[in-house]
Amino acid sequence: MDTQMKRGLLDVCVLASIQYEDSYGYQIIKDMKPYMELSESTLYTILKRLETAKLLTVRTAEHDGRLRKYYQITDLGRKRIEEFKEDWKEMESIYQFITREEVGNE
Amino acid sequence: MNKEQFLNELKKGLSGIPKEDLDERVNFYSEMIDDRIEEGMSEEEAVSAIGDVKTIVSQIMAETPITTIVKERVNKEKEKKKGGISVATLIIIVLTFPLWLPIVATIFGLAIALFAVVWSLVVAFYAVTIGLIVAGAASIVWVLGMLFYGNLAGAGLGLGAGLFCLGLGVLMVYGCVAFTKGAILLTVKALVGIKKALVGKERE
């Protein structure tokens, strides 16, 4: 897949994994596992990028005597998911065009 | 490999990136390992699930912009220099003091001598000028005296000498001003030079 496209897709996937509930690193990896294999390094980069773009916020909370970072989606992050859905519809119609069957000679 | 070994390897491999960034990444991997252990994995299993530390390091280094790495390197070099005089240098400076003390004293003495010469010249110049003007004023009294006794030749001599002294004296006032300015400039320059030599070029 085109890297630019993949990057955008990964961003939205991570945002989707926290859209209903705040989550933490390992939980996000587990949630995505059925759909795609996501390495820790990749996840770190995505989270950092989303945080910089203010699509999510990070808070540190104590868990079981150690610190854990929780990620919370922002309104801007939700907007990104909506935009993705719109883009996807557009992509779908383009896909229809690309894969259409020959209708026959006129 | 246990968690501590993994994190140490990671720190070592990523020593080229900014400290803040490094700490954040190390904490991230630490959390990932802890979360796996909490889920029931052994420490070894959790670490190996994260992946090969060398691969991770090279991936992160490849992702980090070269400018960030260069900047960090430059900052570290600067910090090293800022610590300035290292202990070793300090010991050398202290131990070689019988060697550099006479040299410093000589330079200091020469500088003071130079100031003394320049400023005494200035003072001498002023003295001569004042002397000339006083002599000029005195010769007027002389002229008046000579006229009182009817000695025209004496009065003429006094007038000539007096005008000569006054004229030269007035001219030398300009000389004094220029001379003083020059001496001040020289002193300031010398002081700045000494300060630079002592403090170093830190401000640049």
PDB file of N, CA, C and O in Angstrom, chain A residues 2-62:
ATOM      1  N   ASP A   2       0.424   2.243  -0.669  1.00  0.00           N
ATOM      2  CA  ASP A   2       1.097   3.543  -0.702  1.00  0.00           C
ATOM      3  C   ASP A   2       1.328   4.031   0.736  1.00  0.00           C
ATOM      4  O   ASP A   2       0.409   4.027   1.551  1.00  0.00           O
ATOM      5  N   THR A   3       2.577   4.434   1.054  1.00  0.00           N
ATOM      6  CA  THR A   3       2.895   4.748   2.453  1.00  0.00           C
ATOM      7  C   THR A   3       2.078   5.917   2.988  1.00  0.00           C
ATOM      8  O   THR A   3       1.665   5.916   4.137  1.00  0.00           O
ATOM      9  N   GLN A   4       1.853   6.904   2.137  1.00  0.00           N
ATOM     10  CA  GLN A   4       1.087   8.070   2.556  1.00  0.00           C
ATOM     11  C   GLN A   4      -0.328   7.650   2.955  1.00  0.00           C
ATOM     12  O   GLN A   4      -0.862   8.055   3.982  1.00  0.00           O
ATOM     13  N   MET A   5      -0.897   6.776   2.148  1.00  0.00           N
ATOM     14  CA  MET A   5      -2.254   6.290   2.371  1.00  0.00           C
ATOM     15  C   MET A   5      -2.300   5.445   3.634  1.00  0.00           C
ATOM     16  O   MET A   5      -3.201   5.560   4.450  1.00  0.00           O
ATOM     17  N   LYS A   6      -1.270   4.614   3.790  1.00  0.00           N
ATOM     18  CA  LYS A   6      -1.212   3.717   4.933  1.00  0.00           C
ATOM     19  C   LYS A   6      -1.094   4.512   6.234  1.00  0.00           C
ATOM     20  O   LYS A   6      -1.722   4.197   7.229  1.00  0.00           O
ATOM     21  N   ARG A   7      -0.281   5.559   6.166  1.00  0.00           N
ATOM     22  CA  ARG A   7      -0.097   6.392   7.346  1.00  0.00           C
ATOM     23  C   ARG A   7      -1.430   7.000   7.788  1.00  0.00           C
ATOM     24  O   ARG A   7      -1.788   6.961   8.960  1.00  0.00           O
ATOM     25  N   GLY A   8      -2.156   7.533   6.822  1.00  0.00           N
ATOM     26  CA  GLY A   8      -3.455   8.134   7.126  1.00  0.00           C
ATOM     27  C   GLY A   8      -4.406   7.102   7.704  1.00  0.00           C
ATOM     28  O   GLY A   8      -5.143   7.366   8.662  1.00  0.00           O
ATOM     29  N   LEU A   9      -4.369   5.909   7.149  1.00  0.00           N
ATOM     30  CA  LEU A   9      -5.244   4.828   7.582  1.00  0.00           C
ATOM     31  C   LEU A   9      -4.921   4.411   9.020  1.00  0.00           C
ATOM     32  O   LEU A   9      -5.813   4.242   9.855  1.00  0.00           O
ATOM     33  N   LEU A  10      -3.612   4.289   9.291  1.00  0.00           N
ATOM     34  CA  LEU A  10      -3.181   3.911  10.643  1.00  0.00           C
ATOM     35  C   LEU A  10      -3.616   4.953  11.667  1.00  0.00           C
ATOM     36  O   LEU A  10      -4.094   4.609  12.746  1.00  0.00           O
ATOM     37  N   ASP A  11      -3.457   6.225  11.305  1.00  0.00           N
ATOM     38  CA  ASP A  11      -3.866   7.296  12.212  1.00  0.00           C
ATOM     39  C   ASP A  11      -5.339   7.145  12.594  1.00  0.00           C
ATOM     40  O   ASP A  11      -5.703   7.227  13.764  1.00  0.00           O
ATOM     41  N   VAL A  12      -6.161   6.919  11.585  1.00  0.00           N
ATOM     42  CA  VAL A  12      -7.597   6.813  11.832  1.00  0.00           C
ATOM     43  C   VAL A  12      -7.910   5.559  12.652  1.00  0.00           C
ATOM     44  O   VAL A  12      -8.774   5.578  13.540  1.00  0.00           O
ATOM     45  N   CYS A  13      -7.200   4.469  12.379  1.00  0.00           N
ATOM     46  CA  CYS A  13      -7.417   3.235  13.145  1.00  0.00           C
ATOM     47  C   CYS A  13      -7.142   3.457  14.634  1.00  0.00           C
ATOM     48  O   CYS A  13      -7.921   3.032  15.492  1.00  0.00           O
ATOM     49  N   VAL A  14      -6.021   4.119  14.928  1.00  0.00           N
ATOM     50  CA  VAL A  14      -5.684   4.372  16.337  1.00  0.00           C
ATOM     51  C   VAL A  14      -6.723   5.296  16.969  1.00  0.00           C
ATOM     52  O   VAL A  14      -7.159   5.073  18.096  1.00  0.00           O
ATOM     53  N   LEU A  15      -7.143   6.308  16.205  1.00  0.00           N
ATOM     54  CA  LEU A  15      -8.191   7.210  16.721  1.00  0.00           C
ATOM     55  C   LEU A  15      -9.473   6.423  16.990  1.00  0.00           C
ATOM     56  O   LEU A  15     -10.139   6.625  18.013  1.00  0.00           O
ATOM     57  N   ALA A  16      -9.798   5.499  16.089  1.00  0.00           N
ATOM     58  CA  ALA A  16     -11.017   4.707  16.239  1.00  0.00           C
ATOM     59  C   ALA A  16     -10.938   3.823  17.485  1.00  0.00           C
ATOM     60  O   ALA A  16     -11.954   3.584  18.142  1.00  0.00           O
ATOM     61  N   SER A  17      -9.736   3.378  17.818  1.00  0.00           N
ATOM     62  CA  SER A  17      -9.588   2.496  18.976  1.00  0.00           C
ATOM     63  C   SER A  17      -9.808   3.237  20.306  1.00  0.00           C
ATOM     64  O   SER A  17     -10.000   2.604  21.339  1.00  0.00           O
ATOM     65  N   ILE A  18      -9.765   4.573  20.256  1.00  0.00           N
ATOM     66  CA  ILE A  18     -10.032   5.316  21.500  1.00  0.00           C
ATOM     67  C   ILE A  18     -11.291   6.180  21.380  1.00  0.00           C
ATOM     68  O   ILE A  18     -11.546   7.014  22.240  1.00  0.00           O
ATOM     69  N   GLN A  19     -12.084   5.951  20.329  1.00  0.00           N
ATOM     70  CA  GLN A  19     -13.210   6.874  20.117  1.00  0.00           C
ATOM     71  C   GLN A  19     -14.334   6.709  21.144  1.00  0.00           C
ATOM     72  O   GLN A  19     -15.055   7.655  21.412  1.00  0.00           O
ATOM     73  N   TYR A  20     -14.489   5.506  21.728  1.00  0.00           N
ATOM     74  CA  TYR A  20     -15.564   5.323  22.704  1.00  0.00           C
ATOM     75  C   TYR A  20     -15.052   5.307  24.139  1.00  0.00           C
ATOM     76  O   TYR A  20     -15.803   5.483  25.078  1.00  0.00           O
ATOM     77  N   GLU A  21     -13.755   5.054  24.277  1.00  0.00           N
ATOM     78  CA  GLU A  21     -13.212   4.879  25.616  1.00  0.00           C
ATOM     79  C   GLU A  21     -11.719   5.209  25.580  1.00  0.00           C
ATOM     80  O   GLU A  21     -11.041   4.835  24.625  1.00  0.00           O
ATOM     81  N   ASP A  22     -11.246   5.886  26.614  1.00  0.00           N
ATOM     82  CA  ASP A  22      -9.801   6.137  26.689  1.00  0.00           C
ATOM     83  C   ASP A  22      -9.081   4.794  26.753  1.00  0.00           C
ATOM     84  O   ASP A  22      -9.591   3.837  27.303  1.00  0.00           O
ATOM     85  N   SER A  23      -7.885   4.778  26.198  1.00  0.00           N
ATOM     86  CA  SER A  23      -7.161   3.513  26.181  1.00  0.00           C
ATOM     87  C   SER A  23      -5.672   3.744  26.400  1.00  0.00           C
ATOM     88  O   SER A  23      -5.215   4.881  26.446  1.00  0.00           O
ATOM     89  N   TYR A  24      -4.923   2.661  26.528  1.00  0.00           N
ATOM     90  CA  TYR A  24      -3.466   2.756  26.728  1.00  0.00           C
ATOM     91  C   TYR A  24      -2.762   1.899  25.690  1.00  0.00           C
ATOM     92  O   TYR A  24      -3.397   1.085  24.993  1.00  0.00           O
ATOM     93  N   GLY A  25      -1.470   2.084  25.585  1.00  0.00           N
ATOM     94  CA  GLY A  25      -0.682   1.478  24.513  1.00  0.00           C
ATOM     95  C   GLY A  25      -0.949   0.012  24.225  1.00  0.00           C
ATOM     96  O   GLY A  25      -1.344  -0.344  23.107  1.00  0.00           O
ATOM     97  N   TYR A  26      -0.797  -0.840  25.236  1.00  0.00           N
ATOM     98  CA  TYR A  26      -0.936  -2.267  24.982  1.00  0.00           C
ATOM     99  C   TYR A  26      -2.355  -2.636  24.592  1.00  0.00           C
ATOM    100  O   TYR A  26      -2.576  -3.492  23.738  1.00  0.00           O
ATOM    101  N   GLN A  27      -3.320  -1.952  25.213  1.00  0.00           N
ATOM    102  CA  GLN A  27      -4.723  -2.217  24.897  1.00  0.00           C
ATOM    103  C   GLN A  27      -5.004  -1.885  23.420  1.00  0.00           C
ATOM    104  O   GLN A  27      -5.693  -2.628  22.724  1.00  0.00           O
ATOM    105  N   ILE A  28      -4.440  -0.795  22.941  1.00  0.00           N
ATOM    106  CA  ILE A  28      -4.642  -0.405  21.542  1.00  0.00           C
ATOM    107  C   ILE A  28      -4.079  -1.479  20.612  1.00  0.00           C
ATOM    108  O   ILE A  28      -4.725  -1.894  19.644  1.00  0.00           O
ATOM    109  N   ILE A  29      -2.878  -1.960  20.950  1.00  0.00           N
ATOM    110  CA  ILE A  29      -2.265  -3.003  20.119  1.00  0.00           C
ATOM    111  C   ILE A  29      -3.140  -4.258  20.090  1.00  0.00           C
ATOM    112  O   ILE A  29      -3.356  -4.858  19.033  1.00  0.00           O
ATOM    113  N   LYS A  30      -3.679  -4.612  21.252  1.00  0.00           N
ATOM    114  CA  LYS A  30      -4.526  -5.817  21.317  1.00  0.00           C
ATOM    115  C   LYS A  30      -5.816  -5.618  20.521  1.00  0.00           C
ATOM    116  O   LYS A  30      -6.270  -6.519  19.821  1.00  0.00           O
ATOM    117  N   ASP A  31      -6.398  -4.412  20.637  1.00  0.00           N
ATOM    118  CA  ASP A  31      -7.648  -4.125  19.925  1.00  0.00           C
ATOM    119  C   ASP A  31      -7.468  -4.199  18.413  1.00  0.00           C
ATOM    120  O   ASP A  31      -8.385  -4.558  17.682  1.00  0.00           O
ATOM    121  N   MET A  32      -6.289  -3.826  17.969  1.00  0.00           N
ATOM    122  CA  MET A  32      -6.059  -3.781  16.516  1.00  0.00           C
ATOM    123  C   MET A  32      -5.580  -5.111  15.959  1.00  0.00           C
ATOM    124  O   MET A  32      -5.591  -5.313  14.744  1.00  0.00           O
ATOM    125  N   LYS A  33      -5.181  -5.978  16.846  1.00  0.00           N
ATOM    126  CA  LYS A  33      -4.551  -7.233  16.413  1.00  0.00           C
ATOM    127  C   LYS A  33      -5.359  -8.013  15.374  1.00  0.00           C
ATOM    128  O   LYS A  33      -4.795  -8.500  14.396  1.00  0.00           O
ATOM    129  N   PRO A  34      -6.700  -8.165  15.567  1.00  0.00           N
ATOM    130  CA  PRO A  34      -7.462  -8.932  14.580  1.00  0.00           C
ATOM    131  C   PRO A  34      -7.401  -8.318  13.179  1.00  0.00           C
ATOM    132  O   PRO A  34      -7.615  -9.004  12.185  1.00  0.00           O
ATOM    133  N   TYR A  35      -7.128  -7.017  13.116  1.00  0.00           N
ATOM    134  CA  TYR A  35      -7.185  -6.330  11.816  1.00  0.00           C
ATOM    135  C   TYR A  35      -5.797  -6.080  11.217  1.00  0.00           C
ATOM    136  O   TYR A  35      -5.610  -6.170  10.015  1.00  0.00           O
ATOM    137  N   MET A  36      -4.878  -5.717  12.088  1.00  0.00           N
ATOM    138  CA  MET A  36      -3.520  -5.522  11.579  1.00  0.00           C
ATOM    139  C   MET A  36      -2.500  -5.634  12.695  1.00  0.00           C
ATOM    140  O   MET A  36      -2.785  -5.345  13.858  1.00  0.00           O
ATOM    141  N   GLU A  37      -1.315  -6.095  12.282  1.00  0.00           N
ATOM    142  CA  GLU A  37      -0.224  -6.227  13.245  1.00  0.00           C
ATOM    143  C   GLU A  37       0.437  -4.864  13.385  1.00  0.00           C
ATOM    144  O   GLU A  37       0.908  -4.281  12.408  1.00  0.00           O
ATOM    145  N   LEU A  38       0.450  -4.346  14.623  1.00  0.00           N
ATOM    146  CA  LEU A  38       1.005  -3.016  14.856  1.00  0.00           C
ATOM    147  C   LEU A  38       2.147  -3.151  15.859  1.00  0.00           C
ATOM    148  O   LEU A  38       1.951  -3.650  16.963  1.00  0.00           O
ATOM    149  N   SER A  39       3.337  -2.730  15.452  1.00  0.00           N
ATOM    150  CA  SER A  39       4.462  -2.843  16.385  1.00  0.00           C
ATOM    151  C   SER A  39       4.472  -1.661  17.350  1.00  0.00           C
ATOM    152  O   SER A  39       3.891  -0.612  17.083  1.00  0.00           O
ATOM    153  N   GLU A  40       5.144  -1.850  18.481  1.00  0.00           N
ATOM    154  CA  GLU A  40       5.229  -0.793  19.498  1.00  0.00           C
ATOM    155  C   GLU A  40       5.823   0.488  18.921  1.00  0.00           C
ATOM    156  O   GLU A  40       5.333   1.577  19.163  1.00  0.00           O
ATOM    157  N   SER A  41       6.895   0.319  18.156  1.00  0.00           N
ATOM    158  CA  SER A  41       7.580   1.504  17.592  1.00  0.00           C
ATOM    159  C   SER A  41       6.648   2.277  16.679  1.00  0.00           C
ATOM    160  O   SER A  41       6.597   3.510  16.722  1.00  0.00           O
ATOM    161  N   THR A  42       5.895   1.538  15.865  1.00  0.00           N
ATOM    162  CA  THR A  42       4.962   2.196  14.945  1.00  0.00           C
ATOM    163  C   THR A  42       3.886   2.923  15.727  1.00  0.00           C
ATOM    164  O   THR A  42       3.557   4.069  15.437  1.00  0.00           O
ATOM    165  N   LEU A  43       3.368   2.239  16.749  1.00  0.00           N
ATOM    166  CA  LEU A  43       2.311   2.845  17.558  1.00  0.00           C
ATOM    167  C   LEU A  43       2.819   4.122  18.227  1.00  0.00           C
ATOM    168  O   LEU A  43       2.126   5.136  18.242  1.00  0.00           O
ATOM    169  N   TYR A  44       4.040   4.058  18.734  1.00  0.00           N
ATOM    170  CA  TYR A  44       4.600   5.238  19.405  1.00  0.00           C
ATOM    171  C   TYR A  44       4.609   6.424  18.448  1.00  0.00           C
ATOM    172  O   TYR A  44       4.183   7.520  18.797  1.00  0.00           O
ATOM    173  N   THR A  45       5.099   6.165  17.232  1.00  0.00           N
ATOM    174  CA  THR A  45       5.181   7.238  16.237  1.00  0.00           C
ATOM    175  C   THR A  45       3.801   7.809  15.913  1.00  0.00           C
ATOM    176  O   THR A  45       3.629   9.028  15.824  1.00  0.00           O
ATOM    177  N   ILE A  46       2.821   6.909  15.765  1.00  0.00           N
ATOM    178  CA  ILE A  46       1.463   7.373  15.437  1.00  0.00           C
ATOM    179  C   ILE A  46       0.897   8.214  16.581  1.00  0.00           C
ATOM    180  O   ILE A  46       0.373   9.315  16.367  1.00  0.00           O
ATOM    181  N   LEU A  47       1.037   7.698  17.814  1.00  0.00           N
ATOM    182  CA  LEU A  47       0.497   8.420  18.981  1.00  0.00           C
ATOM    183  C   LEU A  47       1.128   9.801  19.103  1.00  0.00           C
ATOM    184  O   LEU A  47       0.464  10.789  19.374  1.00  0.00           O
ATOM    185  N   LYS A  48       2.426   9.839  18.863  1.00  0.00           N
ATOM    186  CA  LYS A  48       3.147  11.111  18.957  1.00  0.00           C
ATOM    187  C   LYS A  48       2.611  12.095  17.912  1.00  0.00           C
ATOM    188  O   LYS A  48       2.397  13.263  18.181  1.00  0.00           O
ATOM    189  N   ARG A  49       2.418  11.560  16.695  1.00  0.00           N
ATOM    190  CA  ARG A  49       1.932  12.407  15.605  1.00  0.00           C
ATOM    191  C   ARG A  49       0.525  12.932  15.909  1.00  0.00           C
ATOM    192  O   ARG A  49       0.231  14.107  15.728  1.00  0.00           O
ATOM    193  N   LEU A  50      -0.335  12.050  16.431  1.00  0.00           N
ATOM    194  CA  LEU A  50      -1.706  12.451  16.742  1.00  0.00           C
ATOM    195  C   LEU A  50      -1.740  13.463  17.887  1.00  0.00           C
ATOM    196  O   LEU A  50      -2.546  14.387  17.880  1.00  0.00           O
ATOM    197  N   GLU A  51      -0.831  13.276  18.843  1.00  0.00           N
ATOM    198  CA  GLU A  51      -0.776  14.208  19.976  1.00  0.00           C
ATOM    199  C   GLU A  51      -0.336  15.592  19.484  1.00  0.00           C
ATOM    200  O   GLU A  51      -0.916  16.607  19.849  1.00  0.00           O
ATOM    201  N   THR A  52       0.700  15.617  18.641  1.00  0.00           N
ATOM    202  CA  THR A  52       1.202  16.882  18.109  1.00  0.00           C
ATOM    203  C   THR A  52       0.113  17.599  17.319  1.00  0.00           C
ATOM    204  O   THR A  52      -0.010  18.820  17.384  1.00  0.00           O
ATOM    205  N   ALA A  53      -0.690  16.801  16.578  1.00  0.00           N
ATOM    206  CA  ALA A  53      -1.758  17.392  15.763  1.00  0.00           C
ATOM    207  C   ALA A  53      -2.997  17.710  16.598  1.00  0.00           C
ATOM    208  O   ALA A  53      -4.023  18.130  16.055  1.00  0.00           O
ATOM    209  N   LYS A  54      -2.918  17.476  17.929  1.00  0.00           N
ATOM    210  CA  LYS A  54      -4.026  17.739  18.858  1.00  0.00           C
ATOM    211  C   LYS A  54      -5.269  16.916  18.539  1.00  0.00           C
ATOM    212  O   LYS A  54      -6.396  17.353  18.780  1.00  0.00           O
ATOM    213  N   LEU A  55      -5.056  15.714  17.978  1.00  0.00           N
ATOM    214  CA  LEU A  55      -6.184  14.845  17.697  1.00  0.00           C
ATOM    215  C   LEU A  55      -6.471  13.964  18.907  1.00  0.00           C
ATOM    216  O   LEU A  55      -7.537  13.359  19.015  1.00  0.00           O
ATOM    217  N   LEU A  56      -5.497  13.890  19.804  1.00  0.00           N
ATOM    218  CA  LEU A  56      -5.731  13.198  21.069  1.00  0.00           C
ATOM    219  C   LEU A  56      -4.918  13.875  22.163  1.00  0.00           C
ATOM    220  O   LEU A  56      -3.991  14.637  21.873  1.00  0.00           O
ATOM    221  N   THR A  57      -5.284  13.613  23.410  1.00  0.00           N
ATOM    222  CA  THR A  57      -4.513  14.124  24.537  1.00  0.00           C
ATOM    223  C   THR A  57      -4.006  12.945  25.367  1.00  0.00           C
ATOM    224  O   THR A  57      -4.591  11.865  25.324  1.00  0.00           O
ATOM    225  N   VAL A  58      -2.934  13.191  26.082  1.00  0.00           N
ATOM    226  CA  VAL A  58      -2.324  12.129  26.870  1.00  0.00           C
ATOM    227  C   VAL A  58      -2.396  12.507  28.339  1.00  0.00           C
ATOM    228  O   VAL A  58      -2.173  13.659  28.699  1.00  0.00           O
ATOM    229  N   ARG A  59      -2.735  11.527  29.177  1.00  0.00           N
ATOM    230  CA  ARG A  59      -2.617  11.788  30.614  1.00  0.00           C
ATOM    231  C   ARG A  59      -1.940  10.586  31.256  1.00  0.00           C
ATOM    232  O   ARG A  59      -2.097   9.444  30.794  1.00  0.00           O
ATOM    233  N   THR A  60      -1.180  10.858  32.274  1.00  0.00           N
ATOM    234  CA  THR A  60      -0.481   9.784  32.963  1.00  0.00           C
ATOM    235  C   THR A  60      -1.244   9.472  34.237  1.00  0.00           C
ATOM    236  O   THR A  60      -1.590  10.375  34.986  1.00  0.00           O
ATOM    237  N   ALA A  61      -1.542   8.198  34.460  1.00  0.00           N
ATOM    238  CA  ALA A  61      -2.266   7.822  35.666  1.00  0.00           C
ATOM    239  C   ALA A  61      -1.559   6.636  36.311  1.00  0.00           C
ATOM    240  O   ALA A  61      -0.892   5.852  35.632  1.00  0.00           O
ATOM    241  N   GLU A  62      -1.723   6.528  37.616  1.00  0.00           N
ATOM    242  CA  GLU A  62      -1.086   5.414  38.295  1.00  0.00           C
ATOM    243  C   GLU A  62      -1.923   4.162  38.094  1.00  0.00           C
ATOM    244  O   GLU A  62      -3.153   4.197  38.157  1.00  0.00           O
TER     245      GLU A  62
END
